mmCIF file of C-alpha atoms in Angstrom:
data_model
loop_
_atom_site.group_PDB
_atom_site.id
_atom_site.type_symbol
_atom_site.label_atom_id
_atom_site.label_comp_id
_atom_site.label_asym_id
_atom_site.label_seq_id
_atom_site.Cartn_x
_atom_site.Cartn_y
_atom_site.Cartn_z
ATOM 1 C CA UNK A 19 48.804 113.924 67.300
ATOM 2 C CA UNK A 20 49.329 117.699 66.733
ATOM 3 C CA UNK A 21 50.317 119.895 69.969
ATOM 4 C CA UNK A 22 50.573 123.628 69.976
ATOM 5 C CA UNK A 23 54.125 123.662 72.889
ATOM 6 C CA UNK A 24 53.272 127.677 73.710
ATOM 7 C CA UNK A 25 56.637 129.047 75.986
ATOM 8 C CA UNK A 26 53.895 132.346 78.035
ATOM 9 C CA UNK A 27 55.665 135.531 78.264
ATOM 10 C CA UNK A 28 56.682 137.350 75.358
ATOM 11 C CA UNK A 29 54.646 140.420 75.436
ATOM 12 C CA UNK A 30 52.818 140.811 71.498
ATOM 13 C CA UNK A 31 53.275 142.952 69.156
ATOM 14 C CA UNK A 32 52.301 144.476 65.938
ATOM 15 C CA UNK A 33 50.002 144.456 62.663
ATOM 16 C CA UNK A 34 47.389 141.088 61.574
ATOM 17 C CA UNK A 35 44.282 141.109 58.667
ATOM 18 C CA UNK A 36 41.889 139.888 60.184
ATOM 19 C CA UNK A 37 40.424 136.055 58.208
ATOM 20 C CA UNK A 38 37.152 135.517 57.157
ATOM 21 C CA UNK A 39 34.875 134.969 58.832
ATOM 22 C CA UNK A 40 33.548 131.037 59.281
ATOM 23 C CA UNK A 41 30.058 131.959 60.081
ATOM 24 C CA UNK A 42 29.655 133.420 57.199
ATOM 25 C CA UNK A 43 31.876 130.898 54.862
ATOM 26 C CA UNK A 44 29.484 127.800 56.201
ATOM 27 C CA UNK A 45 26.200 128.778 55.211
ATOM 28 C CA UNK A 46 27.122 130.476 51.863
ATOM 29 C CA UNK A 47 28.971 126.687 51.228
ATOM 30 C CA UNK A 48 25.629 125.893 51.990
ATOM 31 C CA UNK A 49 23.348 128.055 50.270
ATOM 32 C CA UNK A 50 25.729 127.115 46.721
ATOM 33 C CA UNK A 51 24.294 124.429 46.293
ATOM 34 C CA UNK A 52 20.422 126.994 45.885
ATOM 35 C CA UNK A 53 22.928 128.460 42.665
ATOM 36 C CA UNK A 54 22.508 126.274 40.618
ATOM 37 C CA UNK A 55 25.891 127.858 38.825
ATOM 38 C CA UNK A 56 29.620 128.431 39.780
ATOM 39 C CA UNK A 57 29.961 130.611 43.470
ATOM 40 C CA UNK A 58 33.244 131.818 43.522
ATOM 41 C CA UNK A 59 33.845 133.234 46.842
ATOM 42 C CA UNK A 60 37.143 135.222 48.402
ATOM 43 C CA UNK A 61 38.459 135.902 51.850
ATOM 44 C CA UNK A 62 38.061 131.918 53.040
ATOM 45 C CA UNK A 63 39.313 130.718 55.363
ATOM 46 C CA UNK A 64 41.592 127.782 55.048
ATOM 47 C CA UNK A 65 38.802 126.117 58.086
ATOM 48 C CA UNK A 66 39.044 122.310 58.756
ATOM 49 C CA UNK A 67 35.023 123.303 59.267
ATOM 50 C CA UNK A 68 35.309 124.466 55.541
ATOM 51 C CA UNK A 69 37.362 122.024 53.341
ATOM 52 C CA UNK A 70 34.123 119.623 55.101
ATOM 53 C CA UNK A 71 31.474 121.888 54.200
ATOM 54 C CA UNK A 72 33.085 121.444 50.651
ATOM 55 C CA UNK A 73 33.392 116.666 50.595
ATOM 56 C CA UNK A 74 29.585 117.784 51.491
ATOM 57 C CA UNK A 75 29.372 119.953 48.925
ATOM 58 C CA UNK A 76 31.497 117.419 46.666
ATOM 59 C CA UNK A 77 29.675 114.179 48.037
ATOM 60 C CA UNK A 78 26.679 115.847 46.302
ATOM 61 C CA UNK A 79 28.239 115.806 43.269
ATOM 62 C CA UNK A 80 29.040 119.996 42.835
ATOM 63 C CA UNK A 81 32.639 120.844 42.206
ATOM 64 C CA UNK A 82 33.967 122.687 44.618
ATOM 65 C CA UNK A 83 37.828 124.175 45.548
ATOM 66 C CA UNK A 84 40.194 126.869 46.709
ATOM 67 C CA UNK A 85 41.904 128.491 43.353
ATOM 68 C CA UNK A 86 45.646 127.055 43.293
ATOM 69 C CA UNK A 87 46.774 131.167 42.824
ATOM 70 C CA UNK A 88 44.539 133.121 44.840
ATOM 71 C CA UNK A 89 44.825 131.651 49.274
ATOM 72 C CA UNK A 90 41.557 132.172 49.504
ATOM 73 C CA UNK A 91 39.604 132.129 47.028
ATOM 74 C CA UNK A 92 36.534 129.101 46.712
ATOM 75 C CA UNK A 93 35.191 128.110 43.696
ATOM 76 C CA UNK A 94 32.033 125.901 43.719
ATOM 77 C CA UNK A 95 30.009 125.037 40.897
ATOM 78 C CA UNK A 96 26.508 123.023 41.106
ATOM 79 C CA UNK A 97 25.616 123.654 38.858
ATOM 80 C CA UNK A 98 25.215 119.778 38.499
ATOM 81 C CA UNK A 99 23.401 117.887 41.892
ATOM 82 C CA UNK A 100 22.406 113.888 41.869
ATOM 83 C CA UNK A 101 22.202 114.461 45.423
ATOM 84 C CA UNK A 102 19.235 115.567 48.184
ATOM 85 C CA UNK A 103 21.532 112.669 50.747
ATOM 86 C CA UNK A 104 24.727 112.730 53.255
ATOM 87 C CA UNK A 105 26.237 110.801 54.792
ATOM 88 C CA UNK A 106 25.683 110.375 58.336
ATOM 89 C CA UNK A 107 29.667 110.691 58.269
ATOM 90 C CA UNK A 108 30.373 113.853 56.442
ATOM 91 C CA UNK A 109 26.896 115.383 58.811
ATOM 92 C CA UNK A 110 28.891 114.522 61.368
ATOM 93 C CA UNK A 111 32.381 115.430 61.265
ATOM 94 C CA UNK A 112 30.825 119.887 61.675
ATOM 95 C CA UNK A 113 27.741 121.266 63.702
ATOM 96 C CA UNK A 114 27.593 124.170 60.077
ATOM 97 C CA UNK A 115 26.738 120.744 58.436
ATOM 98 C CA UNK A 116 23.134 121.317 58.747
ATOM 99 C CA UNK A 117 22.344 124.367 56.507
ATOM 100 C CA UNK A 118 22.435 122.055 54.115
ATOM 101 C CA UNK A 119 18.882 120.676 55.390
ATOM 102 C CA UNK A 120 16.948 123.987 55.146
ATOM 103 C CA UNK A 121 19.369 124.557 50.992
ATOM 104 C CA UNK A 122 18.556 121.064 49.727
ATOM 105 C CA UNK A 123 15.005 121.472 50.385
ATOM 106 C CA UNK A 124 14.698 124.577 48.599
ATOM 107 C CA UNK A 125 16.735 123.436 45.599
ATOM 108 C CA UNK A 126 15.000 119.867 44.993
ATOM 109 C CA UNK A 127 11.616 118.955 47.849
ATOM 110 C CA UNK A 128 14.032 116.764 49.322
ATOM 111 C CA UNK A 129 16.843 116.398 51.907
ATOM 112 C CA UNK A 130 18.506 113.253 53.943
ATOM 113 C CA UNK A 131 20.539 113.427 56.517
ATOM 114 C CA UNK A 132 22.133 112.509 60.409
ATOM 115 C CA UNK A 133 21.365 115.220 63.671
ATOM 116 C CA UNK A 134 24.710 117.322 62.130
ATOM 117 C CA UNK A 135 28.352 117.083 65.555
ATOM 118 C CA UNK A 136 30.054 119.573 66.310
ATOM 119 C CA UNK A 137 32.144 121.147 70.181
ATOM 120 C CA UNK A 138 29.900 119.486 72.664
ATOM 121 C CA UNK A 139 29.998 122.078 74.568
ATOM 122 C CA UNK A 140 25.626 121.903 75.706
ATOM 123 C CA UNK A 141 22.154 120.648 73.828
ATOM 124 C CA UNK A 142 21.377 122.491 70.230
ATOM 125 C CA UNK A 143 18.489 121.657 68.630
ATOM 126 C CA UNK A 144 16.800 121.593 65.739
ATOM 127 C CA UNK A 145 13.491 121.594 66.725
ATOM 128 C CA UNK A 146 12.852 124.551 65.328
ATOM 129 C CA UNK A 147 14.011 124.584 61.788
ATOM 130 C CA UNK A 148 12.322 121.834 61.907
ATOM 131 C CA UNK A 149 8.910 123.003 63.169
ATOM 132 C CA UNK A 150 10.270 125.979 60.269
ATOM 133 C CA UNK A 151 9.880 123.842 57.817
ATOM 134 C CA UNK A 152 7.212 121.832 58.339
ATOM 135 C CA UNK A 153 4.898 125.251 57.748
ATOM 136 C CA UNK A 154 5.952 125.955 54.767
ATOM 137 C CA UNK A 155 4.596 122.207 53.406
ATOM 138 C CA UNK A 156 7.677 120.596 54.379
ATOM 139 C CA UNK A 157 6.640 117.076 55.378
ATOM 140 C CA UNK A 158 9.697 115.721 58.068
ATOM 141 C CA UNK A 159 10.660 111.996 59.560
ATOM 142 C CA UNK A 160 13.178 111.941 62.460
ATOM 143 C CA UNK A 161 13.506 108.245 63.184
ATOM 144 C CA UNK A 162 16.525 106.428 63.954
ATOM 145 C CA UNK A 163 18.989 110.111 64.558
ATOM 146 C CA UNK A 164 18.237 110.693 61.051
ATOM 147 C CA UNK A 165 16.211 113.765 59.152
ATOM 148 C CA UNK A 166 13.502 113.255 55.689
ATOM 149 C CA UNK A 167 12.164 115.767 54.619
ATOM 150 C CA UNK A 168 9.793 115.632 51.534
ATOM 151 C CA UNK A 169 8.086 118.322 49.253
ATOM 152 C CA UNK A 170 5.711 117.191 46.536
ATOM 153 C CA UNK A 171 5.898 120.416 45.630
ATOM 154 C CA UNK A 172 6.654 124.482 46.302
ATOM 155 C CA UNK A 173 7.642 125.341 49.236
ATOM 156 C CA UNK A 174 5.592 127.999 50.477
ATOM 157 C CA UNK A 175 6.273 130.919 52.483
ATOM 158 C CA UNK A 176 4.972 131.446 55.978
ATOM 159 C CA UNK A 177 4.959 133.322 59.288
ATOM 160 C CA UNK A 178 7.594 132.098 61.164
ATOM 161 C CA UNK A 179 7.844 133.303 64.396
ATOM 162 C CA UNK A 180 11.083 132.235 66.780
ATOM 163 C CA UNK A 181 10.860 130.829 69.826
ATOM 164 C CA UNK A 182 14.678 132.237 70.713
ATOM 165 C CA UNK A 183 16.818 133.938 68.109
ATOM 166 C CA UNK A 184 18.516 131.263 66.793
ATOM 167 C CA UNK A 185 21.733 131.589 64.719
ATOM 168 C CA UNK A 186 21.003 128.588 62.934
ATOM 169 C CA UNK A 187 16.982 128.579 62.707
ATOM 170 C CA UNK A 188 17.476 132.185 61.178
ATOM 171 C CA UNK A 189 20.215 130.673 59.131
ATOM 172 C CA UNK A 190 18.273 127.423 57.335
ATOM 173 C CA UNK A 191 14.715 129.491 57.854
ATOM 174 C CA UNK A 192 16.008 132.214 54.939
ATOM 175 C CA UNK A 193 17.474 129.193 52.923
ATOM 176 C CA UNK A 194 14.801 127.472 52.488
ATOM 177 C CA UNK A 195 11.909 130.779 51.762
ATOM 178 C CA UNK A 196 14.617 132.189 48.894
ATOM 179 C CA UNK A 197 12.064 129.571 46.487
ATOM 180 C CA UNK A 198 9.900 129.573 48.658
ATOM 181 C CA UNK A 199 6.553 130.547 46.957
ATOM 182 C CA UNK A 200 5.044 133.776 47.966
ATOM 183 C CA UNK A 201 6.466 135.668 51.222
ATOM 184 C CA UNK A 202 8.665 134.665 54.608
ATOM 185 C CA UNK A 203 8.389 136.740 57.650
ATOM 186 C CA UNK A 204 11.230 136.316 59.941
ATOM 187 C CA UNK A 205 9.885 137.962 62.736
ATOM 188 C CA UNK A 206 12.466 137.539 67.059
ATOM 189 C CA UNK A 207 14.461 136.424 64.056
ATOM 190 C CA UNK A 208 18.699 136.544 64.969
ATOM 191 C CA UNK A 209 20.182 139.836 64.529
ATOM 192 C CA UNK A 210 23.917 138.323 64.139
ATOM 193 C CA UNK A 211 26.798 140.263 61.110
ATOM 194 C CA UNK A 212 26.863 136.844 59.474
ATOM 195 C CA UNK A 213 23.497 135.895 59.135
ATOM 196 C CA UNK A 214 23.243 139.366 56.700
ATOM 197 C CA UNK A 215 26.869 138.557 55.200
ATOM 198 C CA UNK A 216 24.627 135.952 54.157
ATOM 199 C CA UNK A 217 21.621 137.933 53.027
ATOM 200 C CA UNK A 218 23.628 139.986 50.789
ATOM 201 C CA UNK A 219 25.506 136.853 48.843
ATOM 202 C CA UNK A 220 21.696 135.467 48.066
ATOM 203 C CA UNK A 221 20.916 138.752 47.219
ATOM 204 C CA UNK A 222 23.648 139.138 44.944
ATOM 205 C CA UNK A 223 22.521 135.837 43.363
ATOM 206 C CA UNK A 224 18.555 137.409 43.001
ATOM 207 C CA UNK A 225 17.493 136.711 46.254
ATOM 208 C CA UNK A 226 14.568 139.399 47.426
ATOM 209 C CA UNK A 227 15.677 138.815 50.706
ATOM 210 C CA UNK A 228 15.009 142.514 53.086
ATOM 211 C CA UNK A 229 15.186 143.172 57.168
ATOM 212 C CA UNK A 230 18.253 140.210 57.539
ATOM 213 C CA UNK A 231 20.902 141.331 60.515
ATOM 214 C CA UNK A 232 16.840 143.199 62.291
ATOM 215 C CA UNK A 233 14.613 140.897 64.209
ATOM 216 C CA UNK A 234 12.821 140.987 61.460
ATOM 217 C CA UNK A 235 13.493 139.110 58.049
ATOM 218 C CA UNK A 236 11.385 139.445 54.830
ATOM 219 C CA UNK A 237 12.069 136.732 52.533
ATOM 220 C CA UNK A 238 10.053 137.350 49.028
ATOM 221 C CA UNK A 239 10.680 133.930 46.821
ATOM 222 C CA UNK A 240 11.691 134.631 43.143
ATOM 223 C CA UNK A 241 11.679 130.876 40.827
ATOM 224 C CA UNK A 242 15.463 131.405 40.410
ATOM 225 C CA UNK A 243 18.799 132.166 41.617
ATOM 226 C CA UNK A 244 22.116 132.432 39.484
ATOM 227 C CA UNK A 245 25.825 131.794 41.040
ATOM 228 C CA UNK A 246 28.182 135.617 41.730
ATOM 229 C CA UNK A 247 31.533 136.993 42.816
ATOM 230 C CA UNK A 248 31.123 137.274 46.689
ATOM 231 C CA UNK A 249 33.775 138.589 49.183
ATOM 232 C CA UNK A 250 32.870 136.829 53.104
ATOM 233 C CA UNK A 251 33.758 138.852 55.732
ATOM 234 C CA UNK A 252 36.235 139.409 58.600
ATOM 235 C CA UNK A 253 36.151 136.893 61.284
ATOM 236 C CA UNK A 254 34.925 139.001 64.929
ATOM 237 C CA UNK A 255 35.001 135.920 67.039
ATOM 238 C CA UNK A 256 38.500 135.705 65.710
ATOM 239 C CA UNK A 257 39.770 139.574 64.946
ATOM 240 C CA UNK A 258 37.811 139.284 69.714
ATOM 241 C CA UNK A 259 40.922 135.830 69.765
ATOM 242 C CA UNK A 260 43.992 137.586 68.662
ATOM 243 C CA UNK A 261 42.578 140.517 71.069
ATOM 244 C CA UNK A 262 41.925 138.489 74.639
ATOM 245 C CA UNK A 263 45.822 136.789 73.765
ATOM 246 C CA UNK A 264 47.524 140.272 73.770
ATOM 247 C CA UNK A 265 45.070 141.067 76.910
ATOM 248 C CA UNK A 266 47.045 138.090 78.464
ATOM 249 C CA UNK A 267 50.547 139.055 77.449
ATOM 250 C CA UNK A 268 50.163 141.993 77.320
ATOM 251 C CA UNK A 269 51.029 143.908 74.751
ATOM 252 C CA UNK A 270 50.039 146.753 71.685
ATOM 253 C CA UNK A 271 48.297 144.915 68.476
ATOM 254 C CA UNK A 272 46.561 146.753 65.477
ATOM 255 C CA UNK A 273 43.877 143.841 64.332
ATOM 256 C CA UNK A 274 43.192 145.590 60.294
ATOM 257 C CA UNK A 275 40.955 144.484 57.734
ATOM 258 C CA UNK A 276 38.155 144.003 61.083
ATOM 259 C CA UNK A 277 34.977 145.194 61.654
ATOM 260 C CA UNK A 278 34.994 147.889 64.518
ATOM 261 C CA UNK A 279 31.698 147.812 65.207
ATOM 262 C CA UNK A 280 30.809 144.454 65.495
ATOM 263 C CA UNK A 281 33.395 143.858 68.319
ATOM 264 C CA UNK A 282 31.978 147.391 71.037
ATOM 265 C CA UNK A 283 30.340 144.308 73.476
ATOM 266 C CA UNK A 284 34.062 142.903 73.807
ATOM 267 C CA UNK A 285 35.827 146.080 73.811
ATOM 268 C CA UNK A 286 33.048 146.733 75.961
ATOM 269 C CA UNK A 287 34.494 144.552 78.887
ATOM 270 C CA UNK A 288 38.311 144.855 77.068
ATOM 271 C CA UNK A 289 38.477 148.732 78.339
ATOM 272 C CA UNK A 290 36.553 147.905 81.872
ATOM 273 C CA UNK A 291 39.260 145.344 83.086
ATOM 274 C CA UNK A 292 42.281 149.029 81.592
ATOM 275 C CA UNK A 293 42.997 147.762 78.149
ATOM 276 C CA UNK A 294 43.433 150.840 75.743
ATOM 277 C CA UNK A 295 41.317 150.046 72.194
ATOM 278 C CA UNK A 296 41.106 153.025 69.564
ATOM 279 C CA UNK A 297 38.960 152.673 66.598
ATOM 280 C CA UNK A 298 39.359 153.308 63.596
ATOM 281 C CA UNK A 299 37.127 152.146 60.501
ATOM 282 C CA UNK A 300 38.047 149.093 59.861
ATOM 283 C CA UNK A 301 40.555 148.464 62.352
ATOM 284 C CA UNK A 302 41.460 148.167 65.426
ATOM 285 C CA UNK A 303 43.977 149.832 67.986
ATOM 286 C CA UNK A 304 44.372 147.499 70.946
ATOM 287 C CA UNK A 305 46.902 148.090 74.005
ATOM 288 C CA UNK A 306 47.658 145.801 76.953
ATOM 289 C CA UNK A 307 50.182 147.779 78.640
ATOM 290 C CA UNK A 308 48.910 147.894 82.334
ATOM 291 C CA UNK A 309 48.035 144.612 84.183
ATOM 292 C CA UNK A 310 44.586 143.415 83.658
ATOM 293 C CA UNK A 311 41.946 144.232 86.706
ATOM 294 C CA UNK A 312 39.240 142.461 86.905
ATOM 295 C CA UNK A 313 35.056 142.914 85.449
ATOM 296 C CA UNK A 314 32.657 142.570 87.461
ATOM 297 C CA UNK A 315 30.288 140.900 85.627
ATOM 298 C CA UNK A 316 30.043 139.365 81.860
ATOM 299 C CA UNK A 317 27.854 137.921 80.712
ATOM 300 C CA UNK A 318 27.253 135.995 76.936
ATOM 301 C CA UNK A 319 23.933 137.355 74.707
ATOM 302 C CA UNK A 320 22.667 137.386 71.988
ATOM 303 C CA UNK A 321 24.046 139.420 69.143
ATOM 304 C CA UNK A 322 25.005 142.620 69.464
ATOM 305 C CA UNK A 323 25.044 141.388 73.541
ATOM 306 C CA UNK A 324 28.252 139.310 75.107
ATOM 307 C CA UNK A 325 28.912 136.769 72.210
ATOM 308 C CA UNK A 326 29.006 133.413 74.445
ATOM 309 C CA UNK A 327 32.740 132.577 71.516
ATOM 310 C CA UNK A 328 34.092 135.116 73.396
ATOM 311 C CA UNK A 329 33.534 134.123 76.951
ATOM 312 C CA UNK A 330 36.428 131.146 76.974
ATOM 313 C CA UNK A 331 39.486 132.723 76.147
ATOM 314 C CA UNK A 332 38.342 136.589 78.072
ATOM 315 C CA UNK A 333 38.245 134.543 80.836
ATOM 316 C CA UNK A 334 41.748 132.817 79.746
ATOM 317 C CA UNK A 335 43.026 137.103 80.125
ATOM 318 C CA UNK A 336 41.135 137.594 83.389
ATOM 319 C CA UNK A 337 42.352 134.856 85.424
ATOM 320 C CA UNK A 338 45.092 137.519 86.281
ATOM 321 C CA UNK A 339 42.490 140.115 86.488
ATOM 322 C CA UNK A 340 43.342 141.784 90.053
ATOM 323 C CA UNK A 341 39.865 141.160 91.725
ATOM 324 C CA UNK A 342 37.463 139.497 91.202
ATOM 325 C CA UNK A 343 35.317 138.581 87.134
ATOM 326 C CA UNK A 344 31.563 136.962 87.558
ATOM 327 C CA UNK A 345 30.983 134.754 84.127
ATOM 328 C CA UNK A 346 26.891 133.924 83.772
ATOM 329 C CA UNK A 347 26.676 132.135 80.330
ATOM 330 C CA UNK A 348 22.731 132.155 78.836
ATOM 331 C CA UNK A 349 23.147 130.569 75.889
ATOM 332 C CA UNK A 350 24.891 126.801 76.435
ATOM 333 C CA UNK A 351 25.442 125.051 79.056
ATOM 334 C CA UNK A 352 28.022 122.894 78.569
ATOM 335 C CA UNK A 353 30.524 126.283 78.199
ATOM 336 C CA UNK A 354 33.304 125.435 80.678
ATOM 337 C CA UNK A 355 35.115 122.499 79.873
ATOM 338 C CA UNK A 356 37.981 125.208 79.462
ATOM 339 C CA UNK A 357 37.796 125.939 82.725
ATOM 340 C CA UNK A 358 39.503 122.552 84.675
ATOM 341 C CA UNK A 359 42.214 122.876 82.642
ATOM 342 C CA UNK A 360 42.404 126.517 83.395
ATOM 343 C CA UNK A 361 42.912 125.026 87.040
ATOM 344 C CA UNK A 362 45.639 122.782 85.073
ATOM 345 C CA UNK A 363 47.289 125.994 84.956
ATOM 346 C CA UNK A 364 47.338 127.660 88.571
ATOM 347 C CA UNK A 365 43.779 129.103 87.975
ATOM 348 C CA UNK A 366 41.563 130.370 90.628
ATOM 349 C CA UNK A 367 37.590 129.259 89.187
ATOM 350 C CA UNK A 368 34.964 128.361 90.780
ATOM 351 C CA UNK A 369 31.803 127.593 89.065
ATOM 352 C CA UNK A 370 28.436 126.314 89.395
ATOM 353 C CA UNK A 371 25.362 126.067 86.668
ATOM 354 C CA UNK A 372 25.183 128.298 84.042
ATOM 355 C CA UNK A 373 27.986 130.921 86.575
ATOM 356 C CA UNK A 374 31.885 130.754 86.426
ATOM 357 C CA UNK A 375 33.133 133.150 89.240
ATOM 358 C CA UNK A 376 37.017 133.854 88.016
ATOM 359 C CA UNK A 377 39.179 135.620 90.931
ATOM 360 C CA UNK A 378 42.525 136.812 89.534
ATOM 361 C CA UNK A 379 45.982 135.236 90.521
ATOM 362 C CA UNK A 380 49.409 136.908 90.367
ATOM 363 C CA UNK A 381 50.604 134.258 87.894
ATOM 364 C CA UNK A 382 50.093 131.421 85.666
ATOM 365 C CA UNK A 383 51.986 128.537 84.392
ATOM 366 C CA UNK A 384 52.524 125.678 81.833
ATOM 367 C CA UNK A 385 51.464 122.110 81.356
ATOM 368 C CA UNK A 386 49.832 119.967 79.381
ATOM 369 C CA UNK A 387 46.387 120.960 78.610
ATOM 370 C CA UNK A 388 43.482 119.364 76.640
ATOM 371 C CA UNK A 389 41.720 122.059 74.207
ATOM 372 C CA UNK A 390 37.755 121.075 74.779
ATOM 373 C CA UNK A 391 36.417 122.606 71.669
ATOM 374 C CA UNK A 392 37.030 125.259 69.365
ATOM 375 C CA UNK A 393 36.797 128.220 71.663
ATOM 376 C CA UNK A 394 38.079 126.919 75.098
ATOM 377 C CA UNK A 395 40.934 125.413 72.512
ATOM 378 C CA UNK A 396 41.578 129.830 72.375
ATOM 379 C CA UNK A 397 41.018 130.335 75.421
ATOM 380 C CA UNK A 398 43.912 127.615 76.625
ATOM 381 C CA UNK A 399 46.705 129.090 73.757
ATOM 382 C CA UNK A 400 45.707 132.462 75.226
ATOM 383 C CA UNK A 401 46.019 131.344 78.841
ATOM 384 C CA UNK A 402 49.415 129.713 77.973
ATOM 385 C CA UNK A 403 51.172 133.319 76.206
ATOM 386 C CA UNK A 404 50.654 134.567 79.434
ATOM 387 C CA UNK A 405 52.344 131.577 81.601
ATOM 388 C CA UNK A 406 55.492 131.532 84.151
ATOM 389 C CA UNK A 407 56.993 128.471 81.195
ATOM 390 C CA UNK A 408 55.863 126.208 79.120
ATOM 391 C CA UNK A 409 52.417 124.726 77.855
ATOM 392 C CA UNK A 410 51.769 121.775 75.347
ATOM 393 C CA UNK A 411 48.132 122.096 74.454
ATOM 394 C CA UNK A 412 46.637 118.868 72.363
ATOM 395 C CA UNK A 413 43.641 118.661 70.561
ATOM 396 C CA UNK A 414 44.555 120.903 68.996
ATOM 397 C CA UNK A 415 42.092 119.347 65.701
ATOM 398 C CA UNK A 416 39.090 121.339 67.833
ATOM 399 C CA UNK A 417 41.035 124.834 67.176
ATOM 400 C CA UNK A 418 41.487 124.564 63.457
ATOM 401 C CA UNK A 419 37.741 124.142 62.921
ATOM 402 C CA UNK A 420 38.059 127.875 63.877
ATOM 403 C CA UNK A 421 41.592 129.464 63.204
ATOM 404 C CA UNK A 422 43.859 129.921 60.493
ATOM 405 C CA UNK A 423 47.411 129.416 61.253
ATOM 406 C CA UNK A 424 47.020 130.630 64.663
ATOM 407 C CA UNK A 425 49.737 129.357 65.286
ATOM 408 C CA UNK A 426 51.915 131.966 62.671
ATOM 409 C CA UNK A 427 49.715 134.222 63.583
ATOM 410 C CA UNK A 428 50.594 134.807 66.422
ATOM 411 C CA UNK A 429 54.343 134.121 65.495
ATOM 412 C CA UNK A 430 53.880 136.702 63.853
ATOM 413 C CA UNK A 431 52.657 138.879 66.906
ATOM 414 C CA UNK A 432 56.320 137.973 68.551
ATOM 415 C CA UNK A 433 54.516 134.947 70.234
ATOM 416 C CA UNK A 434 57.388 131.667 70.960
ATOM 417 C CA UNK A 435 54.344 129.112 69.856
ATOM 418 C CA UNK A 436 55.553 126.213 67.032
ATOM 419 C CA UNK A 437 52.786 123.246 66.183
ATOM 420 C CA UNK A 438 54.207 120.034 66.447
#
């Protein structure tokens, strides 16, 4: 079992270039199934979740692999697709395996898979996905933990109002609709930048998608798609993570190769806490040179609100903020599992339902702690950077699902961190 060993108390300083976005790469890898040809993806992060998606593609009969000469370039060839079902073992490796539902049904009219795995952060039902497919003419049977889909003819476009602006459902409907007959209109769609990135990729392959990134998305079905060369967008959550690490440890960094407007809600919180934030077109200059102040209330919301994915590591930074910060988690009901580990380090956190009250303490202490999930693990790393003494973080496999070489990035900024 791998662990991260972090000796806290080192201020961070330097420049980093943010990795490609996990939450854009995974649906795009699934979308390559629709192309029936070769897709070349640049800026694709080397993450365990990405490797899981590539294993699924290989299982389906496709070719997928990182380029031997270009570190972050993946080539996928989906001209051969000899399966429409995915094994339970592969589905359990990550939550985003559900994107293959829309992609396989869209290309073959058939799909059989089990419910996906991923971090235990609360209920993430896929009833919205299934309801949408049924409106498009797909027969869906659910039994013994499996989803079996069949559409004997071409899928039909439909008007699909979402009861909640689910990112996964919005993307799965787009995947199913691009090769459907007629027009599909999604209302109350999720607006996350990763959805616009997926649509841009599919349009590059010959799809006709309009409005992605807004609350209404219109997909005019086409008869076929082709491969393309495409660059994955920067990872806004990873960028926010390294800002939070700097806020926790203190220091000054420049995060390059990002899209600062994607970070507006997070940067507003950092500014309220006393950090300095200056943005250019593709960089954030960030300083945490004074003790942090508490932030009255932080509510997680769908984009463009404060992201639920950023809650854990921003909370970790504010554990030492002067005063009391209140977090309200509106997206997932089980996203405070990291708070018990932060309390082991001396944090003063009280949770009740979807509310967490964080009273700032003067110091945190190194401890043996375990990452409960992906973003919770990043939060523990941020806390360890600001703590006195040595912290030992287990459960690193969760962190590796979303961060490419987190110890290398933090070391380049002056952190005392190593993997054992």
